[in-house]
Amino acid sequence: MRSTVPGWIAALFALAMIAGCDKPQPTAATPAPPQAQIDTAEIIFVGGDIVTINDKQPSAEALAVKGAKIVAIGNRADVEKAHKGSSTQVVDLGGKTLMPSFIDAHSHYINALSVAGQAKLYAPPAGPGKDVESIVATLKKFAADRKIPKGELIMAYGYDDTVMPNGRLLNRDDLDKAFPDNPVRVDHVSMHGAVLNSLALKKYGIDAKTKTPAGGIIVRKPGTNEPYGLVMETAFMTVFEQTPPLTPEQEIEGTKAAHRMYAEAGITTAHEGATHLAALQTIRRAADAGAHSIDVVAFPFVTDLEKILAEFPVEQWGKYNQRFKIGGVKITIDGSPQGRTAAFTTPYLTGGPGGEKNWKGELFAPQEVINDGLKKVYGLGVPVTFHVNGDAAIDSLIKAHEFAAADDPTKDRNVTAIHAQFTRRDQIPLYVKYKIRPSFYTLHTYYFAEAHITNRGKAQAMYISPMRDAIDAGLRPTNHTDAVVAPLDQMFMLWSAVNRISRAGVEIGPDQRVTPLEGLKAMTIWAAEQYGEQAAKGSLEAGKLADLVILDKNPLTVDKMAIKDIRVVETIKEGKTIYRAP
């Protein structure tokens, strides 16, 4: 029998039935609607200046960290909405400044392992070494405090002959009188030499019959051929290579002390800039023992290359293992300008360190040897750093590059000119052409400017470390302390680049000053590029390592003269605090 219900009523009835099926049944539980997943951060920093060193996002209100990495940076509300969970620690900076931690573009990390057992003799304000008398007094107190027995070697570092009053320099006789029963070695502030007493000279096999090696200095006692204490450059190498090895316990304790020293300066990547095989072995042992809290990048000497490759195959280079990697090769071409052993195209106004006349300094090896060494390094396909101070040494670097890279001299081979202090204006375009990165040393504008004016003349001294011209030419230079030559003090280094004022209060090349932001880039993102690590370090960006430093003030906003007074409050490596100021 056909239904007589109108079609529209049937349609309504059907819709009601469907709707009724969608309604929850009284006895059934209702599932909660799905929520957006929160990528919960472990820490979110807020409440202070966040300096990103990222030109695309110069500042931010909040930064979130999860594990070893930054997961977000930006507006506080957005960061907290996406990443704040019940377990997230929200850190209020209290008006302090958060920025990427510092990357050490060049220092001598291995020396930091041993200086805890040496007397510090920097000149004021960094140390007590204002004259010979204060140096001897400091050494005596050091030996007494440590109860150093007769016959044991006494070591010190930081001796700066350029500030000794009236030209009265430390010599063998001074040390013999104070320490007749101990060999004494006082390392020069340049780390390119040392003053030795008679027992130390005997220990290292240096006497009146010792010939001065090519590229070396052995200062003789006036009127005799007897060594007077100071040995420099290649003559010092045999001394340096006989530095007493650390015991296994000293390696671990020295490593931990060194890492604290770097972390206190806000540094989470350290540079070992002149490494022999034994030092590499020491660093690796300490790393394997889990003693590393920061990253260490080593550049072994080209002179040790064959021995090092036999134990550290090149395939292992460039990769961190327990926070240690070999970054490339170091080639040293000349010496120290304050030690008057850097190589120049014109003579020193004050002669050589041993009284040499018409003295220009010397290359450490003939040009052909430097050429062949660089060609070997380029053949390995690894980065290379050159120690070059004088303009003649920089000319030598350029000649070596043109020889070793003759097939394609403009290819980027990651070449860094360490120090590059007395760069001439005409050499900067060649840096650009050949993609050579200068790593400048602006601390010399404070510590050694007066010595450079005396030794090299005002015009040349005013142009040391020409960072302004390098940046304006399109280069991305780095800046460094060369510790332990100068103390690890990144804020003082930044101050020197921004202000260029000497120990005597004189402006040193004010036209080469840089902005605070440029100075910070030379210590962070541009230094990361020097190591090929810019994808992971150097700026605050999501996905990069949470390598951070908290400063008590913002270097971009304080008075420029007050930058040196900024203090490191906390240093964080991959999300973990490794230093917190008392």
Coordinates of C-alpha atoms in Angstrom, one line a residue:
M1 CA 0.0 0.0 0.0
R2 CA 1.4 3.3 -1.0
S3 CA 2.3 5.8 1.8
T4 CA 0.1 8.9 1.8
V5 CA 2.7 11.0 3.9
P6 CA 3.6 14.1 1.9
G7 CA 7.1 14.2 0.6
W8 CA 8.2 17.3 2.5
I9 CA 7.1 15.7 5.8
A10 CA 9.1 12.6 5.0
A11 CA 12.1 14.7 4.2
L12 CA 11.9 16.5 7.5
F13 CA 11.5 13.2 9.3
A14 CA 14.7 11.8 7.6
L15 CA 16.7 14.9 8.5
A16 CA 15.6 14.6 12.1
M17 CA 16.7 11.0 12.2
I18 CA 20.1 11.9 10.8
A19 CA 20.5 14.8 13.3
G20 CA 19.4 12.5 16.1
C21 CA 22.1 10.0 15.2
D22 CA 24.7 12.8 15.5
K23 CA 23.7 13.7 19.0
P24 CA 25.7 12.1 21.9
Q25 CA 24.0 9.3 23.6
P26 CA 23.3 9.9 27.3
T27 CA 25.5 6.9 28.4
A28 CA 28.5 7.6 26.1
A29 CA 31.6 9.7 27.0
T30 CA 32.4 12.7 24.8
P31 CA 36.0 12.8 23.5
A32 CA 37.8 16.2 24.0
P33 CA 38.4 18.1 20.8
P34 CA 42.0 17.9 19.5
Q35 CA 44.3 20.7 20.7
A36 CA 47.4 22.2 18.9
Q37 CA 50.5 20.3 20.0
I38 CA 52.9 22.4 22.2
D39 CA 56.6 21.9 21.5
T40 CA 57.5 22.4 25.1
A41 CA 60.7 24.3 25.7
E42 CA 62.9 23.6 28.7
I43 CA 63.8 27.3 29.2
I44 CA 62.3 30.5 27.9
F45 CA 64.3 33.7 28.4
V46 CA 62.4 37.0 28.8
G47 CA 62.7 40.4 30.5
G48 CA 65.9 41.8 28.9
D49 CA 67.6 42.9 25.7
I50 CA 68.1 40.0 23.3
V51 CA 70.8 40.8 20.8
T52 CA 70.5 38.2 18.0
I53 CA 73.4 39.2 15.6
N54 CA 70.9 38.3 12.9
D55 CA 70.3 41.2 10.5
K56 CA 66.9 39.8 9.5
Q57 CA 65.7 39.9 13.2
P58 CA 68.0 42.2 15.2
S59 CA 66.1 41.9 18.5
A60 CA 63.4 39.8 20.2
E61 CA 61.4 39.6 23.3
A62 CA 61.8 35.9 24.1
L63 CA 64.1 33.0 23.2
A64 CA 63.1 29.3 23.8
V65 CA 65.6 26.5 24.3
K66 CA 64.9 22.8 24.1
G67 CA 67.8 20.4 24.6
A68 CA 70.9 21.8 22.9
K69 CA 69.1 24.1 20.5
I70 CA 67.1 27.2 20.1
V71 CA 63.6 26.3 19.2
A72 CA 62.1 29.8 18.8
I73 CA 62.9 33.4 19.1
G74 CA 60.6 36.4 18.7
N75 CA 57.5 38.0 20.3
R76 CA 57.0 36.8 23.9
A77 CA 53.4 36.0 23.6
D78 CA 53.9 33.9 20.4
V79 CA 56.9 32.1 21.9
E80 CA 55.2 31.3 25.1
K81 CA 52.0 30.2 23.3
A82 CA 53.9 27.7 21.2
H83 CA 56.5 26.5 23.6
K84 CA 55.6 27.2 27.3
G85 CA 54.5 24.1 29.1
S86 CA 54.0 23.1 32.7
S87 CA 57.6 22.1 33.0
T88 CA 59.1 25.1 31.2
Q89 CA 61.4 27.3 33.2
V90 CA 60.8 31.0 32.4
V91 CA 64.0 32.9 33.1
D92 CA 63.6 36.7 33.7
L93 CA 66.8 38.4 32.6
G94 CA 66.0 41.3 34.9
G95 CA 67.1 43.8 32.3
K96 CA 70.4 42.0 31.4
T97 CA 71.4 41.2 27.8
L98 CA 71.2 37.8 26.1
M99 CA 73.3 37.2 23.0
P100 CA 75.2 34.5 21.2
S101 CA 78.2 33.4 23.1
F102 CA 81.6 34.4 21.9
I103 CA 83.7 32.4 19.4
D104 CA 87.4 32.7 19.9
A105 CA 89.0 33.5 16.5
H106 CA 92.5 32.9 17.7
S107 CA 94.2 32.0 20.9
H108 CA 96.7 29.5 22.2
Y109 CA 94.4 27.2 24.1
I110 CA 97.0 24.6 25.0
N111 CA 98.9 27.2 27.0
A112 CA 95.8 27.8 29.2
L113 CA 96.2 24.2 30.4
S114 CA 99.6 25.0 32.0
V115 CA 99.5 28.7 33.0
A116 CA 97.8 27.8 36.3
G117 CA 101.2 26.5 37.3
Q118 CA 103.1 29.6 36.2
A119 CA 103.7 33.1 37.4
K120 CA 101.7 35.8 35.6
L121 CA 103.9 38.8 34.7
Y122 CA 101.7 40.9 32.4
A123 CA 102.4 44.6 32.6
P124 CA 99.8 46.7 34.4
P125 CA 96.8 46.8 34.4
A126 CA 96.7 43.1 33.5
G127 CA 99.5 42.1 35.8
P128 CA 102.4 43.2 38.1
G129 CA 105.2 43.3 35.6
K130 CA 105.9 47.1 35.5
D131 CA 109.7 46.8 35.7
V132 CA 112.6 44.3 36.3
E133 CA 112.3 44.7 40.1
S134 CA 108.6 43.9 40.2
I135 CA 109.1 40.9 37.9
V136 CA 111.8 39.4 40.2
A137 CA 109.7 40.1 43.3
T138 CA 106.7 38.4 41.8
L139 CA 108.8 35.4 40.8
K140 CA 110.2 35.1 44.3
K141 CA 106.8 35.2 45.9
F142 CA 105.5 32.7 43.4
A143 CA 108.3 30.3 44.2
A144 CA 107.9 30.8 47.9
D145 CA 104.1 30.4 47.9
R146 CA 104.4 27.1 46.0
K147 CA 107.4 25.9 48.0
I148 CA 109.3 25.1 44.7
P149 CA 112.3 23.0 45.6
K150 CA 115.9 23.6 44.4
G151 CA 116.5 22.3 41.0
E152 CA 112.9 22.5 39.8
L153 CA 112.0 24.7 36.8
I154 CA 110.2 27.9 37.5
M155 CA 108.0 29.2 34.7
A156 CA 106.3 32.5 34.1
Y157 CA 104.4 34.2 31.2
G158 CA 103.5 37.6 30.0
Y159 CA 106.9 39.5 30.2
D160 CA 106.5 42.7 28.2
D161 CA 109.8 44.3 27.4
T162 CA 108.2 47.2 25.6
V163 CA 107.0 48.9 28.8
M164 CA 110.2 48.5 30.8
P165 CA 111.3 51.9 32.1
N166 CA 114.5 53.5 30.6
G167 CA 115.0 50.5 28.4
R168 CA 116.2 48.4 31.4
L169 CA 115.3 44.8 30.3
L170 CA 115.2 41.6 32.1
N171 CA 118.3 39.4 31.6
R172 CA 120.1 36.3 32.6
D173 CA 122.0 38.0 35.4
D174 CA 118.8 39.3 37.1
L175 CA 117.4 35.8 37.2
D176 CA 120.7 34.2 38.3
K177 CA 121.0 36.5 41.2
A178 CA 117.5 35.8 42.4
F179 CA 117.4 32.0 41.6
P180 CA 120.9 30.6 41.7
D181 CA 119.6 27.0 42.3
N182 CA 116.6 26.9 39.9
P183 CA 116.3 27.0 36.2
V184 CA 113.9 29.9 35.3
R185 CA 112.0 30.4 32.1
V186 CA 110.1 33.7 31.6
D187 CA 108.1 33.6 28.5
H188 CA 107.8 36.8 26.4
V189 CA 104.4 38.3 26.1
S190 CA 104.4 37.6 22.3
M191 CA 104.8 33.9 23.1
H192 CA 107.6 34.0 20.5
G193 CA 110.5 33.8 23.0
A194 CA 111.6 33.7 26.6
V195 CA 114.2 35.0 29.0
L196 CA 116.3 32.2 30.5
N197 CA 118.7 32.2 33.4
S198 CA 122.0 30.2 33.3
L199 CA 120.6 27.0 34.6
A200 CA 117.7 27.2 32.1
L201 CA 120.1 28.0 29.2
K202 CA 122.1 24.9 30.2
K203 CA 118.9 22.8 30.4
Y204 CA 117.9 23.7 26.9
G205 CA 121.4 23.4 25.5
I206 CA 122.1 27.0 24.6
D207 CA 125.6 28.4 25.2
A208 CA 128.3 30.6 23.7
K209 CA 128.9 28.0 21.0
T210 CA 125.3 27.9 19.9
K211 CA 124.8 29.4 16.5
T212 CA 121.8 31.6 16.0
P213 CA 119.5 29.7 13.6
A214 CA 118.0 31.4 10.5
G215 CA 114.9 33.3 11.5
G216 CA 115.9 33.3 15.2
I217 CA 117.3 35.6 17.8
I218 CA 119.8 34.8 20.7
V219 CA 120.7 38.1 22.5
R220 CA 124.3 38.0 23.5
K221 CA 125.8 39.6 26.6
P222 CA 127.5 42.9 25.5
G223 CA 131.2 42.3 24.5
T224 CA 130.8 38.5 24.6
N225 CA 129.2 35.6 22.7
E226 CA 127.5 34.4 25.9
P227 CA 123.7 34.2 25.7
Y228 CA 122.2 37.0 27.8
G229 CA 118.9 35.3 28.4
L230 CA 116.5 36.4 25.6
V231 CA 115.9 33.9 22.8
M232 CA 113.2 34.5 20.1
E233 CA 111.5 32.9 17.2
T234 CA 113.2 29.8 15.7
A235 CA 115.8 29.9 18.4
F236 CA 112.9 29.6 20.9
M237 CA 111.3 26.6 19.2
T238 CA 113.7 24.1 20.7
V239 CA 112.9 25.6 24.1
F240 CA 109.1 25.5 23.5
E241 CA 109.2 21.9 22.3
Q242 CA 110.9 20.9 25.6
T243 CA 108.1 22.3 27.7
P244 CA 107.5 19.7 30.5
P245 CA 104.6 17.4 29.7
L246 CA 101.6 17.4 31.9
T247 CA 100.9 14.4 34.0
P248 CA 97.5 12.6 33.3
E249 CA 96.0 14.3 36.4
Q250 CA 97.4 17.7 35.3
E251 CA 95.9 17.2 31.8
I252 CA 92.4 16.8 33.3
E253 CA 92.7 19.5 35.9
G254 CA 94.4 21.9 33.4
T255 CA 91.7 21.3 30.9
K256 CA 88.9 22.0 33.4
A257 CA 90.8 25.2 34.5
A258 CA 91.2 26.3 30.9
H259 CA 87.6 25.8 30.1
R260 CA 86.6 27.8 33.2
M261 CA 88.9 30.6 32.0
Y262 CA 87.2 30.7 28.5
A263 CA 83.7 30.3 29.9
E264 CA 84.3 33.2 32.3
A265 CA 85.0 35.3 29.2
G266 CA 81.7 34.2 27.6
I267 CA 83.5 31.9 25.1
T268 CA 82.1 28.5 24.1
T269 CA 84.4 27.8 21.2
A270 CA 88.1 28.0 21.8
H271 CA 91.0 28.1 19.2
E272 CA 94.2 26.3 19.6
G273 CA 96.3 28.2 17.1
A274 CA 99.8 26.5 17.0
T275 CA 99.6 22.9 17.8
H276 CA 102.4 20.3 17.9
L277 CA 101.6 16.6 17.8
A278 CA 102.1 16.2 21.6
A279 CA 99.6 19.0 22.3
L280 CA 97.0 17.4 20.0
Q281 CA 97.4 14.1 21.9
T282 CA 96.9 15.9 25.2
I283 CA 93.7 17.6 24.0
R284 CA 92.3 14.4 22.6
R285 CA 93.0 12.5 25.8
A286 CA 91.3 15.1 27.9
A287 CA 88.3 15.2 25.5
D288 CA 88.0 11.4 25.5
A289 CA 88.0 11.6 29.3
G290 CA 85.0 13.9 29.2
A291 CA 86.8 16.9 30.5
H292 CA 85.6 19.3 27.7
S293 CA 82.7 21.7 28.5
I294 CA 83.3 23.9 25.5
D295 CA 84.3 23.2 21.9
V296 CA 88.0 23.3 21.0
V297 CA 89.3 23.7 17.4
A298 CA 93.0 23.0 16.8
F299 CA 95.2 24.1 13.9
P300 CA 98.4 22.0 13.9
F301 CA 101.7 23.4 12.6
V302 CA 102.5 22.5 9.0
T303 CA 106.0 21.4 10.2
D304 CA 104.3 18.6 12.2
L305 CA 101.8 17.7 9.4
E306 CA 103.2 14.3 8.3
K307 CA 103.4 13.0 11.9
I308 CA 99.9 14.3 12.7
L309 CA 98.3 12.8 9.5
A310 CA 99.8 9.4 10.5
E311 CA 97.8 9.6 13.8
F312 CA 94.9 11.9 12.9
P313 CA 93.9 11.0 9.3
V314 CA 92.5 14.0 7.4
E315 CA 89.2 12.2 7.0
Q316 CA 88.7 12.7 10.8
W317 CA 89.3 16.5 10.5
G318 CA 86.5 19.1 10.6
K319 CA 84.2 17.0 12.8
Y320 CA 83.7 17.3 16.6
N321 CA 84.4 14.3 18.7
Q322 CA 83.8 14.9 22.4
R323 CA 83.9 18.7 21.7
F324 CA 87.3 18.5 19.9
K325 CA 88.1 18.8 16.2
I326 CA 91.1 19.6 14.0
G327 CA 90.0 22.6 12.0
G328 CA 92.9 22.9 9.5
V329 CA 96.7 23.7 9.3
K330 CA 98.7 26.6 10.8
I331 CA 101.6 28.2 8.8
T332 CA 103.8 30.7 10.6
I333 CA 105.6 33.2 8.3
D334 CA 107.0 35.8 10.7
G335 CA 107.3 36.9 14.3
S336 CA 106.1 39.6 16.7
P337 CA 106.1 43.4 16.0
Q338 CA 106.5 44.3 19.6
G339 CA 109.4 41.7 19.8
R340 CA 110.8 43.3 16.6
T341 CA 110.8 39.9 14.8
A342 CA 107.9 40.6 12.4
A343 CA 108.9 40.8 8.8
F344 CA 108.6 44.2 7.1
T345 CA 109.5 45.8 3.8
T346 CA 111.2 48.7 5.5
P347 CA 113.6 48.8 8.5
Y348 CA 112.7 49.1 12.1
L349 CA 113.5 52.6 13.5
T350 CA 115.0 51.0 16.6
G351 CA 117.0 48.2 15.0
G352 CA 116.7 44.5 15.8
P353 CA 116.2 42.9 19.2
G354 CA 119.8 41.8 19.3
G355 CA 121.1 45.2 18.2
E356 CA 121.0 44.4 14.4
K357 CA 121.3 47.4 12.1
N358 CA 119.0 48.1 9.1
W359 CA 116.7 45.4 10.6
K360 CA 113.5 44.5 8.7
G361 CA 112.8 41.2 10.5
E362 CA 112.9 37.9 8.6
L363 CA 110.6 35.3 7.1
F364 CA 110.7 32.1 9.1
A365 CA 111.5 30.1 5.9
P366 CA 112.4 30.8 2.3
Q367 CA 109.5 31.7 0.0
E368 CA 109.8 28.4 -1.9
V369 CA 109.4 26.4 1.3
I370 CA 106.3 28.5 2.2
N371 CA 104.9 28.0 -1.3
D372 CA 105.4 24.2 -1.2
G373 CA 103.9 24.0 2.3
L374 CA 100.7 25.8 1.3
K375 CA 100.3 23.8 -1.9
K376 CA 100.4 20.6 0.3
V377 CA 97.7 22.0 2.5
Y378 CA 95.5 23.1 -0.4
G379 CA 95.9 19.5 -1.8
L380 CA 94.4 18.2 1.5
G381 CA 91.4 20.5 1.0
V382 CA 91.4 21.8 4.6
P383 CA 91.3 25.4 5.9
V384 CA 94.6 27.1 6.6
T385 CA 95.6 29.9 9.0
F386 CA 98.7 32.0 8.5
H387 CA 100.5 33.9 11.2
V388 CA 101.4 37.2 9.5
N389 CA 102.2 40.4 11.3
G390 CA 104.5 42.6 9.1
D391 CA 103.6 43.7 5.6
A392 CA 106.4 41.6 4.1
A393 CA 104.9 38.5 5.7
I394 CA 101.6 39.4 4.2
D395 CA 103.2 39.8 0.8
S396 CA 104.7 36.3 1.3
L397 CA 101.3 34.9 2.1
I398 CA 99.8 36.4 -1.1
K399 CA 102.7 35.1 -3.2
A400 CA 102.3 31.6 -1.7
H401 CA 98.6 31.7 -2.4
E402 CA 99.2 32.8 -6.0
F403 CA 101.6 29.9 -6.4
A404 CA 99.6 27.2 -4.6
A405 CA 96.2 28.2 -6.1
A406 CA 97.4 29.0 -9.6
D407 CA 94.6 27.0 -11.2
D408 CA 91.9 29.1 -9.5
P409 CA 93.3 31.8 -7.2
T410 CA 89.8 33.3 -6.5
K411 CA 88.3 30.1 -5.2
D412 CA 87.3 30.2 -1.6
R413 CA 89.7 27.9 0.3
N414 CA 88.9 29.2 3.8
V415 CA 92.2 31.1 4.3
T416 CA 92.7 33.2 7.4
A417 CA 95.5 35.8 7.9
I418 CA 95.9 35.7 11.7
H419 CA 96.9 39.1 13.1
A420 CA 97.4 40.8 9.7
Q421 CA 98.3 43.8 11.9
F422 CA 100.5 45.8 9.5
T423 CA 98.3 45.3 6.5
R424 CA 99.0 47.9 3.8
R425 CA 96.1 49.6 2.1
D426 CA 97.0 48.1 -1.2
Q427 CA 96.8 44.6 0.3
I428 CA 93.2 44.8 1.3
P429 CA 91.9 44.5 -2.3
L430 CA 94.0 41.3 -2.6
Y431 CA 92.3 39.9 0.5
V432 CA 89.0 40.5 -1.3
K433 CA 90.2 39.1 -4.6
Y434 CA 91.6 35.9 -3.2
K435 CA 89.0 35.5 -0.4
I436 CA 91.5 35.8 2.4
R437 CA 89.9 36.6 5.7
P438 CA 91.9 38.8 8.1
S439 CA 91.6 38.1 11.8
F440 CA 92.7 41.3 13.4
Y441 CA 94.2 42.0 16.8
T442 CA 92.8 45.4 17.9
L443 CA 94.1 44.9 21.4
H444 CA 97.4 46.1 20.1
T445 CA 95.9 49.6 19.8
Y446 CA 95.9 49.6 23.6
Y447 CA 98.7 47.3 24.9
F448 CA 101.4 47.9 22.3
A449 CA 100.6 51.0 20.4
E450 CA 103.4 53.1 22.0
A451 CA 105.9 50.3 21.1
H452 CA 104.7 50.3 17.5
I453 CA 105.0 54.0 17.2
T454 CA 108.6 53.8 18.5
N455 CA 109.6 50.8 16.4
R456 CA 107.6 51.5 13.2
G457 CA 106.7 55.2 13.2
K458 CA 103.4 57.0 13.8
A459 CA 101.9 56.6 10.3
Q460 CA 102.3 52.8 10.2
A461 CA 101.3 52.4 13.8
M462 CA 98.0 54.3 13.3
Y463 CA 96.9 51.8 10.6
I464 CA 97.4 48.6 12.6
S465 CA 94.5 46.2 12.4
P466 CA 92.5 48.3 9.8
M467 CA 89.1 46.7 10.5
R468 CA 87.1 49.7 9.2
D469 CA 88.7 49.6 5.7
A470 CA 88.4 45.8 5.6
I471 CA 84.7 45.9 6.4
D472 CA 84.1 48.7 3.9
A473 CA 85.8 46.6 1.2
G474 CA 83.3 43.8 1.8
L475 CA 85.4 41.6 4.0
R476 CA 84.0 40.0 7.2
P477 CA 87.0 40.1 9.5
T478 CA 87.3 38.5 12.9
N479 CA 89.0 39.8 16.0
H480 CA 91.0 37.9 18.7
T481 CA 92.9 38.1 21.9
D482 CA 95.8 35.8 21.1
A483 CA 95.6 34.6 24.7
V484 CA 97.7 34.1 26.6
V485 CA 99.6 36.9 24.9
A486 CA 96.8 39.2 26.0
P487 CA 94.2 38.2 28.6
L488 CA 90.9 36.6 27.6
D489 CA 88.6 39.6 27.9
Q490 CA 86.1 39.8 25.1
M491 CA 84.6 43.1 26.3
F492 CA 88.0 44.7 26.4
M493 CA 88.7 43.4 23.0
L494 CA 85.4 44.9 21.7
W495 CA 86.2 48.2 23.5
S496 CA 89.6 48.3 21.7
A497 CA 88.0 47.8 18.3
V498 CA 85.3 50.5 18.9
N499 CA 87.5 53.1 20.6
R500 CA 91.2 52.4 19.5
I501 CA 92.8 54.2 22.5
S502 CA 96.3 53.3 23.7
R503 CA 97.6 52.6 27.2
A504 CA 98.8 56.2 27.2
G505 CA 95.4 57.5 26.2
V506 CA 96.3 58.3 22.6
E507 CA 93.8 57.7 19.8
I508 CA 95.3 55.1 17.5
G509 CA 93.8 55.3 14.0
P510 CA 90.4 56.6 14.9
D511 CA 89.4 56.3 11.2
Q512 CA 89.6 52.5 11.6
R513 CA 87.1 52.4 14.5
V514 CA 84.1 50.1 14.0
T515 CA 80.6 50.1 15.4
P516 CA 79.7 48.0 18.4
L517 CA 77.6 45.8 16.3
E518 CA 80.4 45.2 13.8
G519 CA 82.7 44.5 16.6
L520 CA 80.3 41.9 18.0
K521 CA 79.9 40.3 14.6
A522 CA 83.7 39.8 14.4
M523 CA 83.4 37.8 17.7
T524 CA 80.3 35.8 16.8
I525 CA 78.9 35.2 13.4
W526 CA 82.0 36.1 11.4
A527 CA 84.1 33.9 13.7
A528 CA 81.6 31.1 13.1
E529 CA 82.2 31.5 9.4
Q530 CA 85.9 31.2 9.9
Y531 CA 85.3 27.7 11.2
G532 CA 82.6 26.8 8.7
E533 CA 80.1 26.6 11.6
Q534 CA 77.7 29.5 10.7
A535 CA 74.8 27.1 10.3
A536 CA 75.0 26.1 14.0
K537 CA 76.7 29.0 15.8
G538 CA 77.2 32.8 15.9
S539 CA 73.7 34.2 16.0
L540 CA 70.4 33.6 17.8
E541 CA 68.1 31.7 15.3
A542 CA 65.8 28.8 15.6
G543 CA 67.6 25.6 14.9
K544 CA 71.1 26.8 16.0
L545 CA 72.9 25.6 19.1
A546 CA 71.9 27.3 22.3
D547 CA 75.4 28.7 22.9
L548 CA 74.5 31.9 24.8
V549 CA 76.0 34.5 27.0
I550 CA 74.3 36.9 29.5
L551 CA 75.9 40.2 30.0
D552 CA 75.1 42.8 32.7
K553 CA 74.7 45.5 30.1
N554 CA 74.0 45.8 26.4
P555 CA 77.1 46.6 24.4
L556 CA 75.0 48.3 21.7
T557 CA 73.4 50.8 24.0
V558 CA 76.0 51.7 26.7
D559 CA 78.4 54.6 26.3
K560 CA 81.2 53.3 24.0
M561 CA 83.9 54.0 26.6
A562 CA 82.0 51.9 29.1
I563 CA 82.0 48.7 27.0
K564 CA 85.1 47.5 28.7
D565 CA 83.3 47.5 32.0
I566 CA 80.6 45.1 30.9
R567 CA 80.7 41.8 32.8
V568 CA 79.8 38.3 31.8
V569 CA 77.0 37.1 34.1
E570 CA 76.4 33.6 32.7
T571 CA 77.7 31.4 29.9
I572 CA 75.6 28.6 28.4
K573 CA 76.8 25.8 26.2
E574 CA 74.1 23.9 24.3
G575 CA 71.5 24.8 26.8
K576 CA 73.5 24.1 29.9
T577 CA 75.1 26.7 32.2
I578 CA 78.9 26.2 32.3
Y579 CA 79.7 29.5 34.1
R580 CA 77.7 31.8 36.4
A581 CA 79.3 34.8 38.0
P582 CA 79.4 34.8 41.8

